[in-house]
PDB file of C-alpha atoms in Angstrom:
ATOM      1  CA  MET A   1       0.120   0.030  -0.062  1.00 72.00           C
ATOM      2  CA  ALA A   2       2.853   2.343   0.741  1.00 79.00           C
ATOM      3  CA  GLU A   3       4.015   2.083  -2.886  1.00 84.00           C
ATOM      4  CA  ILE A   4       0.744   2.782  -4.196  1.00 86.00           C
ATOM      5  CA  PHE A   5       0.228   5.748  -1.784  1.00 87.00           C
ATOM      6  CA  PHE A   6       3.432   7.375  -2.931  1.00 88.00           C
ATOM      7  CA  ARG A   7       2.553   6.733  -6.811  1.00 87.00           C
ATOM      8  CA  THR A   8      -1.044   8.615  -6.084  1.00 89.00           C
ATOM      9  CA  LEU A   9       0.587  11.190  -3.747  1.00 91.00           C
ATOM     10  CA  PRO A  10       1.513  13.546  -6.992  1.00 92.00           C
ATOM     11  CA  PHE A  11      -2.177  13.521  -8.104  1.00 91.00           C
ATOM     12  CA  PHE A  12      -3.225  14.769  -4.789  1.00 92.00           C
ATOM     13  CA  ALA A  13      -0.439  17.085  -4.411  1.00 94.00           C
ATOM     14  CA  ILE A  14      -1.582  18.723  -7.707  1.00 94.00           C
ATOM     15  CA  ILE A  15      -5.090  18.808  -6.129  1.00 93.00           C
ATOM     16  CA  GLY A  16      -3.398  20.327  -3.152  1.00 94.00           C
ATOM     17  CA  LEU A  17      -1.790  23.123  -5.115  1.00 95.00           C
ATOM     18  CA  GLY A  18      -5.067  23.995  -6.743  1.00 93.00           C
ATOM     19  CA  TYR A  19      -6.961  24.266  -3.405  1.00 94.00           C
ATOM     20  CA  TRP A  20      -4.255  26.461  -2.170  1.00 96.00           C
ATOM     21  CA  ALA A  21      -4.507  28.835  -5.357  1.00 95.00           C
ATOM     22  CA  GLY A  22      -8.152  28.812  -4.979  1.00 93.00           C
ATOM     23  CA  ARG A  23      -8.007  29.483  -1.242  1.00 91.00           C
ATOM     24  CA  SER A  24      -5.570  32.381  -1.469  1.00 94.00           C
ATOM     25  CA  ARG A  25      -7.473  33.736  -4.131  1.00 91.00           C
ATOM     26  CA  PHE A  26      -4.803  33.528  -6.631  1.00 93.00           C
ATOM     27  CA  PHE A  27      -7.183  31.762  -8.667  1.00 92.00           C
ATOM     28  CA  THR A  28     -10.571  33.251  -8.594  1.00 92.00           C
ATOM     29  CA  GLU A  29     -13.817  31.219  -8.734  1.00 89.00           C
ATOM     30  CA  GLU A  30     -14.390  32.761 -12.205  1.00 92.00           C
ATOM     31  CA  ALA A  31     -10.774  31.722 -13.094  1.00 93.00           C
ATOM     32  CA  THR A  32     -11.537  28.257 -11.827  1.00 91.00           C
ATOM     33  CA  ALA A  33     -14.671  27.920 -13.740  1.00 90.00           C
ATOM     34  CA  PHE A  34     -12.878  28.794 -17.000  1.00 93.00           C
ATOM     35  CA  LEU A  35     -10.114  26.435 -16.388  1.00 93.00           C
ATOM     36  CA  THR A  36     -12.561  23.665 -15.633  1.00 90.00           C
ATOM     37  CA  LYS A  37     -14.416  24.556 -18.796  1.00 91.00           C
ATOM     38  CA  PHE A  38     -11.122  24.482 -20.952  1.00 94.00           C
ATOM     39  CA  VAL A  39     -10.049  21.191 -19.634  1.00 91.00           C
ATOM     40  CA  PHE A  40     -13.506  19.626 -19.797  1.00 88.00           C
ATOM     41  CA  TYR A  41     -13.869  20.632 -23.631  1.00 90.00           C
ATOM     42  CA  PHE A  42     -10.392  20.389 -24.895  1.00 93.00           C
ATOM     43  CA  PRO A  43      -7.668  18.608 -23.227  1.00 93.00           C
ATOM     44  CA  LEU A  44      -9.916  15.987 -21.679  1.00 90.00           C
ATOM     45  CA  SER A  45     -11.647  15.409 -24.985  1.00 92.00           C
ATOM     46  CA  ALA A  46      -8.217  15.014 -26.833  1.00 92.00           C
ATOM     47  CA  MET A  47      -7.132  12.575 -24.495  1.00 91.00           C
ATOM     48  CA  ILE A  48     -10.249  10.477 -24.233  1.00 90.00           C
ATOM     49  CA  PHE A  49     -10.401  10.514 -28.371  1.00 91.00           C
ATOM     50  CA  GLY A  50      -6.620   9.304 -28.368  1.00 89.00           C
ATOM     51  CA  PHE A  51      -7.493   6.259 -25.942  1.00 87.00           C
ATOM     52  CA  ALA A  52     -10.799   5.362 -27.930  1.00 88.00           C
ATOM     53  CA  ALA A  53      -9.064   5.726 -31.360  1.00 87.00           C
ATOM     54  CA  ASN A  54      -6.605   2.925 -30.189  1.00 83.00           C
ATOM     55  CA  LEU A  55      -9.220   0.525 -28.938  1.00 83.00           C
ATOM     56  CA  SER A  56     -11.885  -1.440 -30.833  1.00 81.00           C
ATOM     57  CA  PHE A  57     -15.568  -1.492 -30.044  1.00 81.00           C
ATOM     58  CA  ALA A  58     -15.156  -5.018 -28.901  1.00 81.00           C
ATOM     59  CA  GLU A  59     -12.577  -3.962 -26.098  1.00 82.00           C
ATOM     60  CA  VAL A  60     -15.079  -1.280 -24.939  1.00 82.00           C
ATOM     61  CA  PHE A  61     -18.245  -3.386 -25.315  1.00 86.00           C
ATOM     62  CA  ASP A  62     -17.636  -5.793 -22.496  1.00 92.00           C
ATOM     63  CA  PRO A  63     -20.993  -7.254 -21.366  1.00 94.00           C
ATOM     64  CA  ALA A  64     -19.897  -8.871 -18.185  1.00 96.00           C
ATOM     65  CA  LEU A  65     -17.840  -5.608 -16.937  1.00 96.00           C
ATOM     66  CA  ILE A  66     -20.831  -3.662 -17.944  1.00 96.00           C
ATOM     67  CA  LEU A  67     -23.390  -5.644 -15.935  1.00 97.00           C
ATOM     68  CA  GLY A  68     -21.144  -6.205 -13.082  1.00 97.00           C
ATOM     69  CA  TYR A  69     -20.272  -2.523 -12.658  1.00 97.00           C
ATOM     70  CA  LEU A  70     -23.821  -1.603 -13.323  1.00 97.00           C
ATOM     71  CA  ALA A  71     -25.149  -4.089 -10.864  1.00 97.00           C
ATOM     72  CA  GLY A  72     -22.515  -2.758  -8.132  1.00 97.00           C
ATOM     73  CA  THR A  73     -23.231   0.825  -8.501  1.00 97.00           C
ATOM     74  CA  LEU A  74     -27.190   0.253  -8.797  1.00 97.00           C
ATOM     75  CA  ALA A  75     -26.941  -1.579  -5.536  1.00 97.00           C
ATOM     76  CA  VAL A  76     -25.190   1.296  -3.704  1.00 97.00           C
ATOM     77  CA  TYR A  77     -27.621   3.779  -5.471  1.00 97.00           C
ATOM     78  CA  LEU A  78     -30.610   1.829  -4.203  1.00 97.00           C
ATOM     79  CA  LEU A  79     -29.141   1.601  -0.708  1.00 97.00           C
ATOM     80  CA  VAL A  80     -28.472   5.261  -0.356  1.00 97.00           C
ATOM     81  CA  THR A  81     -31.842   6.069  -1.843  1.00 96.00           C
ATOM     82  CA  ALA A  82     -33.519   3.831   0.623  1.00 97.00           C
ATOM     83  CA  VAL A  83     -31.771   5.673   3.671  1.00 96.00           C
ATOM     84  CA  ALA A  84     -32.755   8.898   2.146  1.00 95.00           C
ATOM     85  CA  VAL A  85     -36.463   7.547   2.012  1.00 94.00           C
ATOM     86  CA  ILE A  86     -36.426   6.472   5.512  1.00 95.00           C
ATOM     87  CA  ARG A  87     -35.142   9.964   6.460  1.00 93.00           C
ATOM     88  CA  GLY A  88     -38.012  11.500   4.936  1.00 94.00           C
ATOM     89  CA  LEU A  89     -36.424  13.008   2.078  1.00 93.00           C
ATOM     90  CA  ASP A  90     -38.462  13.830  -0.937  1.00 91.00           C
ATOM     91  CA  MET A  91     -37.446  11.993  -4.505  1.00 91.00           C
ATOM     92  CA  PRO A  92     -34.994  14.937  -5.739  1.00 91.00           C
ATOM     93  CA  THR A  93     -32.950  15.208  -2.648  1.00 93.00           C
ATOM     94  CA  ALA A  94     -32.830  11.332  -2.473  1.00 94.00           C
ATOM     95  CA  ALA A  95     -31.776  11.165  -6.080  1.00 93.00           C
ATOM     96  CA  VAL A  96     -28.889  13.728  -5.487  1.00 94.00           C
ATOM     97  CA  GLU A  97     -27.670  11.896  -2.334  1.00 96.00           C
ATOM     98  CA  ALA A  98     -27.739   8.633  -4.202  1.00 96.00           C
ATOM     99  CA  GLN A  99     -25.904  10.213  -7.078  1.00 95.00           C
ATOM    100  CA  CYS A 100     -23.101  11.152  -4.537  1.00 95.00           C
ATOM    101  CA  ALA A 101     -22.566   7.564  -3.712  1.00 96.00           C
ATOM    102  CA  ALA A 102     -22.553   6.252  -7.229  1.00 95.00           C
ATOM    103  CA  ILE A 103     -20.564   8.716  -9.574  1.00 94.00           C
ATOM    104  CA  GLY A 104     -16.751   9.170  -8.892  1.00 93.00           C
ATOM    105  CA  ASN A 105     -14.491  11.501 -10.440  1.00 92.00           C
ATOM    106  CA  VAL A 106     -13.721   9.242 -13.475  1.00 92.00           C
ATOM    107  CA  GLY A 107     -12.984  11.915 -16.057  1.00 86.00           C
ATOM    108  CA  PHE A 108     -10.797  14.510 -14.287  1.00 86.00           C
ATOM    109  CA  LEU A 109      -9.031  12.014 -11.556  1.00 91.00           C
ATOM    110  CA  GLY A 110      -9.804   8.549 -12.618  1.00 91.00           C
ATOM    111  CA  LEU A 111      -8.645   8.366 -16.415  1.00 90.00           C
ATOM    112  CA  PRO A 112      -5.058  10.088 -15.667  1.00 89.00           C
ATOM    113  CA  MET A 113      -4.450   8.120 -12.400  1.00 91.00           C
ATOM    114  CA  MET A 114      -5.324   4.653 -13.785  1.00 93.00           C
ATOM    115  CA  ALA A 115      -3.546   5.336 -16.978  1.00 89.00           C
ATOM    116  CA  ILE A 116      -0.294   5.784 -14.915  1.00 88.00           C
ATOM    117  CA  LEU A 117      -1.030   3.202 -12.321  1.00 91.00           C
ATOM    118  CA  PHE A 118      -2.209   0.489 -14.675  1.00 92.00           C
ATOM    119  CA  GLY A 119      -1.014   1.517 -17.961  1.00 91.00           C
ATOM    120  CA  PRO A 120      -2.630   2.089 -21.443  1.00 88.00           C
ATOM    121  CA  ALA A 121      -4.463  -1.218 -21.055  1.00 91.00           C
ATOM    122  CA  SER A 122      -6.647   0.484 -18.331  1.00 93.00           C
ATOM    123  CA  ALA A 123      -8.341   2.737 -20.987  1.00 91.00           C
ATOM    124  CA  ALA A 124     -10.733   0.098 -22.064  1.00 92.00           C
ATOM    125  CA  PRO A 125     -12.422  -0.656 -18.907  1.00 94.00           C
ATOM    126  CA  MET A 126     -12.232   2.731 -17.765  1.00 94.00           C
ATOM    127  CA  MET A 127     -14.199   4.082 -21.030  1.00 92.00           C
ATOM    128  CA  VAL A 128     -16.837   1.465 -19.817  1.00 93.00           C
ATOM    129  CA  VAL A 129     -17.236   2.818 -16.285  1.00 94.00           C
ATOM    130  CA  LEU A 130     -17.332   6.487 -17.849  1.00 92.00           C
ATOM    131  CA  SER A 131     -20.033   5.319 -20.395  1.00 91.00           C
ATOM    132  CA  VAL A 132     -22.188   3.885 -17.602  1.00 93.00           C
ATOM    133  CA  ASP A 133     -21.984   6.742 -15.438  1.00 92.00           C
ATOM    134  CA  LEU A 134     -22.827   9.329 -18.091  1.00 88.00           C
ATOM    135  CA  VAL A 135     -25.604   7.269 -19.900  1.00 87.00           C
ATOM    136  CA  VAL A 136     -27.086   5.495 -17.121  1.00 90.00           C
ATOM    137  CA  PHE A 137     -26.856   7.538 -13.911  1.00 89.00           C
ATOM    138  CA  SER A 138     -26.359  10.988 -15.243  1.00 85.00           C
ATOM    139  CA  SER A 139     -29.810  10.500 -17.079  1.00 85.00           C
ATOM    140  CA  LEU A 140     -31.245   8.784 -14.084  1.00 86.00           C
ATOM    141  CA  ILE A 141     -30.911  11.871 -11.859  1.00 86.00           C
ATOM    142  CA  VAL A 142     -32.605  14.091 -14.428  1.00 83.00           C
ATOM    143  CA  ILE A 143     -35.416  11.740 -14.847  1.00 85.00           C
ATOM    144  CA  LEU A 144     -35.943  11.392 -10.911  1.00 85.00           C
ATOM    145  CA  ILE A 145     -35.665  14.884 -10.217  1.00 84.00           C
ATOM    146  CA  ASN A 146     -38.124  15.786 -12.748  1.00 80.00           C
ATOM    147  CA  ALA A 147     -40.484  13.085 -11.798  1.00 78.00           C
ATOM    148  CA  GLY A 148     -40.210  14.079  -8.177  1.00 75.00           C
ATOM    149  CA  ARG A 149     -41.443  17.634  -9.527  1.00 71.00           C
ATOM    150  CA  GLY A 150     -44.482  16.202 -10.878  1.00 66.00           C
ATOM    151  CA  GLN A 151     -43.055  16.599 -14.525  1.00 63.00           C
ATOM    152  CA  GLY A 152     -42.854  12.798 -14.961  1.00 61.00           C
ATOM    153  CA  LEU A 153     -41.159  10.796 -18.054  1.00 62.00           C
ATOM    154  CA  GLY A 154     -42.653  13.222 -20.582  1.00 64.00           C
ATOM    155  CA  LEU A 155     -41.277  14.322 -23.985  1.00 72.00           C
ATOM    156  CA  ALA A 156     -39.572  17.363 -22.454  1.00 70.00           C
ATOM    157  CA  THR A 157     -37.624  15.135 -19.942  1.00 69.00           C
ATOM    158  CA  LEU A 158     -36.587  12.823 -22.595  1.00 73.00           C
ATOM    159  CA  LYS A 159     -35.466  15.464 -24.730  1.00 76.00           C
ATOM    160  CA  LEU A 160     -33.491  17.158 -21.830  1.00 71.00           C
ATOM    161  CA  VAL A 161     -31.663  13.715 -21.109  1.00 73.00           C
ATOM    162  CA  GLY A 162     -30.998  13.104 -24.921  1.00 78.00           C
ATOM    163  CA  LEU A 163     -29.528  16.883 -25.502  1.00 78.00           C
ATOM    164  CA  GLY A 164     -27.463  16.478 -22.158  1.00 75.00           C
ATOM    165  CA  LEU A 165     -25.967  13.163 -23.548  1.00 74.00           C
ATOM    166  CA  LEU A 166     -25.448  14.773 -27.144  1.00 77.00           C
ATOM    167  CA  LYS A 167     -23.802  17.755 -25.858  1.00 80.00           C
ATOM    168  CA  ASN A 168     -21.316  15.919 -23.499  1.00 81.00           C
ATOM    169  CA  PRO A 169     -17.883  16.324 -24.891  1.00 85.00           C
ATOM    170  CA  MET A 170     -16.776  12.959 -23.092  1.00 85.00           C
ATOM    171  CA  ILE A 171     -19.566  11.079 -24.745  1.00 85.00           C
ATOM    172  CA  LEU A 172     -18.845  12.614 -28.107  1.00 89.00           C
ATOM    173  CA  SER A 173     -14.953  11.803 -27.710  1.00 91.00           C
ATOM    174  CA  ILE A 174     -15.578   8.211 -26.877  1.00 88.00           C
ATOM    175  CA  THR A 175     -18.025   7.963 -29.831  1.00 88.00           C
ATOM    176  CA  ALA A 176     -15.715   9.616 -32.130  1.00 91.00           C
ATOM    177  CA  GLY A 177     -12.640   7.668 -31.109  1.00 89.00           C
ATOM    178  CA  LEU A 178     -14.422   4.539 -31.665  1.00 88.00           C
ATOM    179  CA  ALA A 179     -15.648   5.408 -34.798  1.00 90.00           C
ATOM    180  CA  TRP A 180     -12.053   6.300 -36.108  1.00 90.00           C
ATOM    181  CA  SER A 181     -10.843   3.132 -34.676  1.00 88.00           C
ATOM    182  CA  ALA A 182     -13.575   1.342 -36.557  1.00 86.00           C
ATOM    183  CA  SER A 183     -12.501   3.093 -39.748  1.00 87.00           C
ATOM    184  CA  GLU A 184      -9.116   1.311 -39.313  1.00 82.00           C
ATOM    185  CA  LEU A 185      -7.559   4.614 -40.720  1.00 82.00           C
ATOM    186  CA  PRO A 186      -4.305   5.417 -39.007  1.00 84.00           C
ATOM    187  CA  ILE A 187      -4.108   8.855 -37.366  1.00 86.00           C
ATOM    188  CA  PRO A 188      -1.932  11.305 -39.470  1.00 88.00           C
ATOM    189  CA  GLU A 189       1.084  12.048 -37.501  1.00 89.00           C
ATOM    190  CA  PRO A 190       0.427  15.844 -37.284  1.00 91.00           C
ATOM    191  CA  ALA A 191      -3.104  15.035 -35.915  1.00 90.00           C
ATOM    192  CA  ASN A 192      -1.420  12.245 -33.338  1.00 89.00           C
ATOM    193  CA  ASP A 193       1.216  14.971 -32.231  1.00 92.00           C
ATOM    194  CA  PHE A 194      -1.877  17.693 -31.918  1.00 93.00           C
ATOM    195  CA  LEU A 195      -3.770  14.986 -29.740  1.00 91.00           C
ATOM    196  CA  THR A 196      -0.590  14.122 -27.586  1.00 90.00           C
ATOM    197  CA  ILE A 197       0.265  17.744 -26.871  1.00 94.00           C
ATOM    198  CA  LEU A 198      -3.384  18.821 -25.999  1.00 94.00           C
ATOM    199  CA  GLY A 199      -4.012  15.841 -24.252  1.00 90.00           C
ATOM    200  CA  GLY A 200      -1.074  16.294 -22.054  1.00 91.00           C
ATOM    201  CA  ALA A 201      -2.632  19.252 -20.449  1.00 92.00           C
ATOM    202  CA  ALA A 202      -5.582  17.213 -19.231  1.00 89.00           C
ATOM    203  CA  THR A 203      -3.985  15.569 -16.033  1.00 89.00           C
ATOM    204  CA  PRO A 204      -2.385  18.627 -14.446  1.00 92.00           C
ATOM    205  CA  GLY A 205      -5.133  20.995 -15.589  1.00 92.00           C
ATOM    206  CA  ALA A 206      -7.804  18.510 -14.482  1.00 90.00           C
ATOM    207  CA  LEU A 207      -6.352  18.070 -10.993  1.00 91.00           C
ATOM    208  CA  PHE A 208      -5.289  21.656 -10.457  1.00 93.00           C
ATOM    209  CA  ALA A 209      -9.130  22.493 -11.558  1.00 92.00           C
ATOM    210  CA  ILE A 210     -10.527  19.854  -9.059  1.00 91.00           C
ATOM    211  CA  GLY A 211      -8.272  21.579  -6.052  1.00 91.00           C
ATOM    212  CA  ALA A 212      -9.153  25.061  -7.103  1.00 91.00           C
ATOM    213  CA  SER A 213     -13.014  24.183  -7.155  1.00 89.00           C
ATOM    214  CA  LEU A 214     -12.552  22.327  -3.679  1.00 88.00           C
ATOM    215  CA  ALA A 215     -11.654  25.931  -2.190  1.00 87.00           C
ATOM    216  CA  SER A 216     -15.204  26.966  -2.646  1.00 80.00           C
ATOM    217  CA  LYS A 217     -16.717  24.012  -1.146  1.00 77.00           C
ATOM    218  CA  SER A 218     -18.064  24.081   2.546  1.00 69.00           C
ATOM    219  CA  ALA A 219     -17.788  21.545   5.112  1.00 65.00           C
ATOM    220  CA  GLU A 220     -21.585  22.018   6.247  1.00 64.00           C
ATOM    221  CA  ARG A 221     -23.810  19.259   7.049  1.00 69.00           C
ATOM    222  CA  VAL A 222     -20.888  17.094   8.095  1.00 82.00           C
ATOM    223  CA  GLN A 223     -22.728  14.088   9.293  1.00 88.00           C
ATOM    224  CA  ILE A 224     -24.745  13.602   6.192  1.00 92.00           C
ATOM    225  CA  ALA A 225     -21.643  14.343   3.948  1.00 92.00           C
ATOM    226  CA  GLY A 226     -19.768  11.677   6.185  1.00 94.00           C
ATOM    227  CA  TRP A 227     -22.282   8.928   5.275  1.00 96.00           C
ATOM    228  CA  LEU A 228     -22.442   9.821   1.736  1.00 96.00           C
ATOM    229  CA  SER A 229     -18.412   9.947   1.578  1.00 96.00           C
ATOM    230  CA  PHE A 230     -18.490   6.579   3.319  1.00 97.00           C
ATOM    231  CA  ALA A 231     -21.017   5.177   0.675  1.00 97.00           C
ATOM    232  CA  LYS A 232     -18.836   6.329  -2.117  1.00 98.00           C
ATOM    233  CA  LEU A 233     -15.270   5.512  -0.937  1.00 97.00           C
ATOM    234  CA  VAL A 234     -16.102   2.214   0.815  1.00 97.00           C
ATOM    235  CA  LEU A 235     -19.579   0.632  -0.101  1.00 97.00           C
ATOM    236  CA  HIS A 236     -19.434   1.588  -3.776  1.00 98.00           C
ATOM    237  CA  PRO A 237     -16.030  -0.277  -4.392  1.00 97.00           C
ATOM    238  CA  ALA A 238     -17.156  -3.091  -2.296  1.00 97.00           C
ATOM    239  CA  PHE A 239     -20.383  -3.568  -4.241  1.00 98.00           C
ATOM    240  CA  VAL A 240     -18.825  -3.279  -7.674  1.00 98.00           C
ATOM    241  CA  ALA A 241     -16.321  -5.808  -6.514  1.00 97.00           C
ATOM    242  CA  ILE A 242     -19.184  -8.150  -5.766  1.00 97.00           C
ATOM    243  CA  GLY A 243     -20.555  -7.276  -9.260  1.00 97.00           C
ATOM    244  CA  VAL A 244     -17.484  -7.635 -11.208  1.00 97.00           C
ATOM    245  CA  LEU A 245     -15.869 -10.578  -9.458  1.00 96.00           C
ATOM    246  CA  TRP A 246     -18.715 -12.763  -8.302  1.00 96.00           C
ATOM    247  CA  LEU A 247     -22.282 -11.762  -9.677  1.00 96.00           C
ATOM    248  CA  VAL A 248     -20.976 -11.425 -13.230  1.00 96.00           C
ATOM    249  CA  PRO A 249     -17.297 -12.225 -13.362  1.00 96.00           C
ATOM    250  CA  ALA A 250     -15.308  -9.932 -15.638  1.00 96.00           C
ATOM    251  CA  ALA A 251     -11.668 -10.449 -16.758  1.00 95.00           C
ATOM    252  CA  PRO A 252      -9.180 -10.147 -13.635  1.00 95.00           C
ATOM    253  CA  PHE A 253      -7.587  -6.929 -15.002  1.00 96.00           C
ATOM    254  CA  SER A 254     -10.899  -5.247 -16.150  1.00 96.00           C
ATOM    255  CA  ALA A 255     -12.418  -6.038 -12.622  1.00 97.00           C
ATOM    256  CA  THR A 256      -9.466  -4.606 -11.032  1.00 97.00           C
ATOM    257  CA  VAL A 257      -9.639  -1.282 -12.903  1.00 97.00           C
ATOM    258  CA  ALA A 258     -13.386  -0.954 -12.367  1.00 97.00           C
ATOM    259  CA  ILE A 259     -13.286  -1.466  -8.531  1.00 97.00           C
ATOM    260  CA  ALA A 260     -10.272   1.186  -8.377  1.00 97.00           C
ATOM    261  CA  ALA A 261     -12.459   3.359 -10.254  1.00 96.00           C
ATOM    262  CA  ALA A 262     -15.562   3.005  -7.977  1.00 97.00           C
ATOM    263  CA  ALA A 263     -13.197   4.042  -5.094  1.00 97.00           C
ATOM    264  CA  LEU A 264     -12.831   7.600  -6.628  1.00 96.00           C
ATOM    265  CA  PRO A 265     -14.127  10.540  -4.660  1.00 96.00           C
ATOM    266  CA  VAL A 266     -17.332  12.163  -5.585  1.00 95.00           C
ATOM    267  CA  ALA A 267     -17.477  13.921  -8.914  1.00 91.00           C
ATOM    268  CA  GLY A 268     -17.618  17.685  -9.371  1.00 85.00           C
ATOM    269  CA  ASN A 269     -20.467  17.610 -12.003  1.00 84.00           C
ATOM    270  CA  VAL A 270     -22.946  16.167  -9.155  1.00 89.00           C
ATOM    271  CA  TYR A 271     -22.631  19.522  -7.292  1.00 87.00           C
ATOM    272  CA  MET A 272     -23.255  21.330 -10.754  1.00 82.00           C
ATOM    273  CA  LEU A 273     -26.468  19.401 -11.015  1.00 83.00           C
ATOM    274  CA  ALA A 274     -27.359  19.932  -7.569  1.00 86.00           C
ATOM    275  CA  GLN A 275     -26.708  23.661  -7.936  1.00 83.00           C
ATOM    276  CA  HIS A 276     -28.592  23.834 -11.527  1.00 76.00           C
ATOM    277  CA  TYR A 277     -31.965  22.175  -9.881  1.00 82.00           C
ATOM    278  CA  GLY A 278     -31.591  23.624  -6.533  1.00 87.00           C
ATOM    279  CA  VAL A 279     -31.452  20.389  -4.659  1.00 88.00           C
ATOM    280  CA  ALA A 280     -29.107  20.097  -1.596  1.00 85.00           C
ATOM    281  CA  PRO A 281     -26.168  22.050  -3.129  1.00 87.00           C
ATOM    282  CA  HIS A 282     -24.538  22.476   0.253  1.00 86.00           C
ATOM    283  CA  ARG A 283     -24.515  18.556   1.300  1.00 89.00           C
ATOM    284  CA  VAL A 284     -23.133  17.711  -2.109  1.00 90.00           C
ATOM    285  CA  SER A 285     -20.429  20.488  -1.726  1.00 88.00           C
ATOM    286  CA  ALA A 286     -19.450  19.143   1.726  1.00 90.00           C
ATOM    287  CA  THR A 287     -19.441  15.464   0.408  1.00 93.00           C
ATOM    288  CA  ILE A 288     -17.094  16.446  -2.520  1.00 92.00           C
ATOM    289  CA  LEU A 289     -14.807  18.096   0.001  1.00 91.00           C
ATOM    290  CA  ILE A 290     -14.591  15.451   2.496  1.00 92.00           C
ATOM    291  CA  SER A 291     -14.592  12.413   0.146  1.00 95.00           C
ATOM    292  CA  THR A 292     -11.597  13.970  -1.870  1.00 94.00           C
ATOM    293  CA  VAL A 293      -9.677  14.548   1.238  1.00 92.00           C
ATOM    294  CA  LEU A 294     -10.209  10.893   2.708  1.00 95.00           C
ATOM    295  CA  SER A 295      -9.392   9.350  -0.774  1.00 95.00           C
ATOM    296  CA  ILE A 296      -5.850  10.302  -0.279  1.00 93.00           C
ATOM    297  CA  ILE A 297      -5.750   7.367   2.097  1.00 94.00           C
ATOM    298  CA  THR A 298      -8.752   5.179   0.838  1.00 95.00           C
ATOM    299  CA  VAL A 299      -8.007   5.225  -3.167  1.00 95.00           C
ATOM    300  CA  PRO A 300      -4.416   3.773  -2.337  1.00 94.00           C
ATOM    301  CA  ALA A 301      -6.024   1.284   0.341  1.00 94.00           C
ATOM    302  CA  VAL A 302      -8.588  -0.131  -2.378  1.00 95.00           C
ATOM    303  CA  ILE A 303      -6.009  -0.242  -5.123  1.00 93.00           C
ATOM    304  CA  SER A 304      -3.625  -2.086  -3.127  1.00 91.00           C
ATOM    305  CA  TRP A 305      -6.321  -4.540  -2.020  1.00 90.00           C
ATOM    306  CA  VAL A 306      -7.658  -5.403  -5.671  1.00 88.00           C
ATOM    307  CA  SER A 307      -3.853  -5.609  -7.031  1.00 78.00           C
TER     308      SER A 307
END
């Protein structure tokens, strides 16, 4: 575990540097928002396209891994939803809490970290994890919030979900990369150099942006945030392990990467959704902060266990 801890430490050190920049106001909230937008639409998209363009559809479409990861994630989603209902929360708030327990920071933190820890072969299982998160659970929260507000599963809701998927640069990058791979055309050298240079900014830019965004997060509602952090950092990888190792056994390497990905802290886009819909943004903010801090220890622990 000590070796893995020191290998993951540089990632968290860059997050810490970003946090200092945001906390000291060297980076304002506006600057952080623009940096996040830049990383999300450009370097991260280039990196994902580069990964996907070197994969075949068969490598990404892994039914066992998809079903195993989906089963484990759905289990923790339903558990946290049940706890929220027992506490008397409404459907939109329960959906937001469940999202905290199920959606990790796969794009900004997971992809670069797993590529370094597990090598380029981790790209395929990470694409599976990212696709399930984006297509299934990012759609589910929109449906549940609208249903909880009496709008139901109407045409307007389906249109909102569809447009959200079509406009997501990560989904577009995965699709475009796989389409290029299917064409069996080599990427021209200038284009490959372009993707390499631009994609190289994804890792430091994304990590710095995570840290800077954490500087504006509060530690309010610590008890609830502690429960949701426990669900994300401990229960999620545990349930995914059951899913990909025993329920629907996947290839050992793919299962290892999926479990490690499930151990990642809560993704920042959960806060964006909560803020956009006006549903429990403070508890999401606190959960992102607490889960990211605790993940300095829990992520290496999970990775050393599954490795």
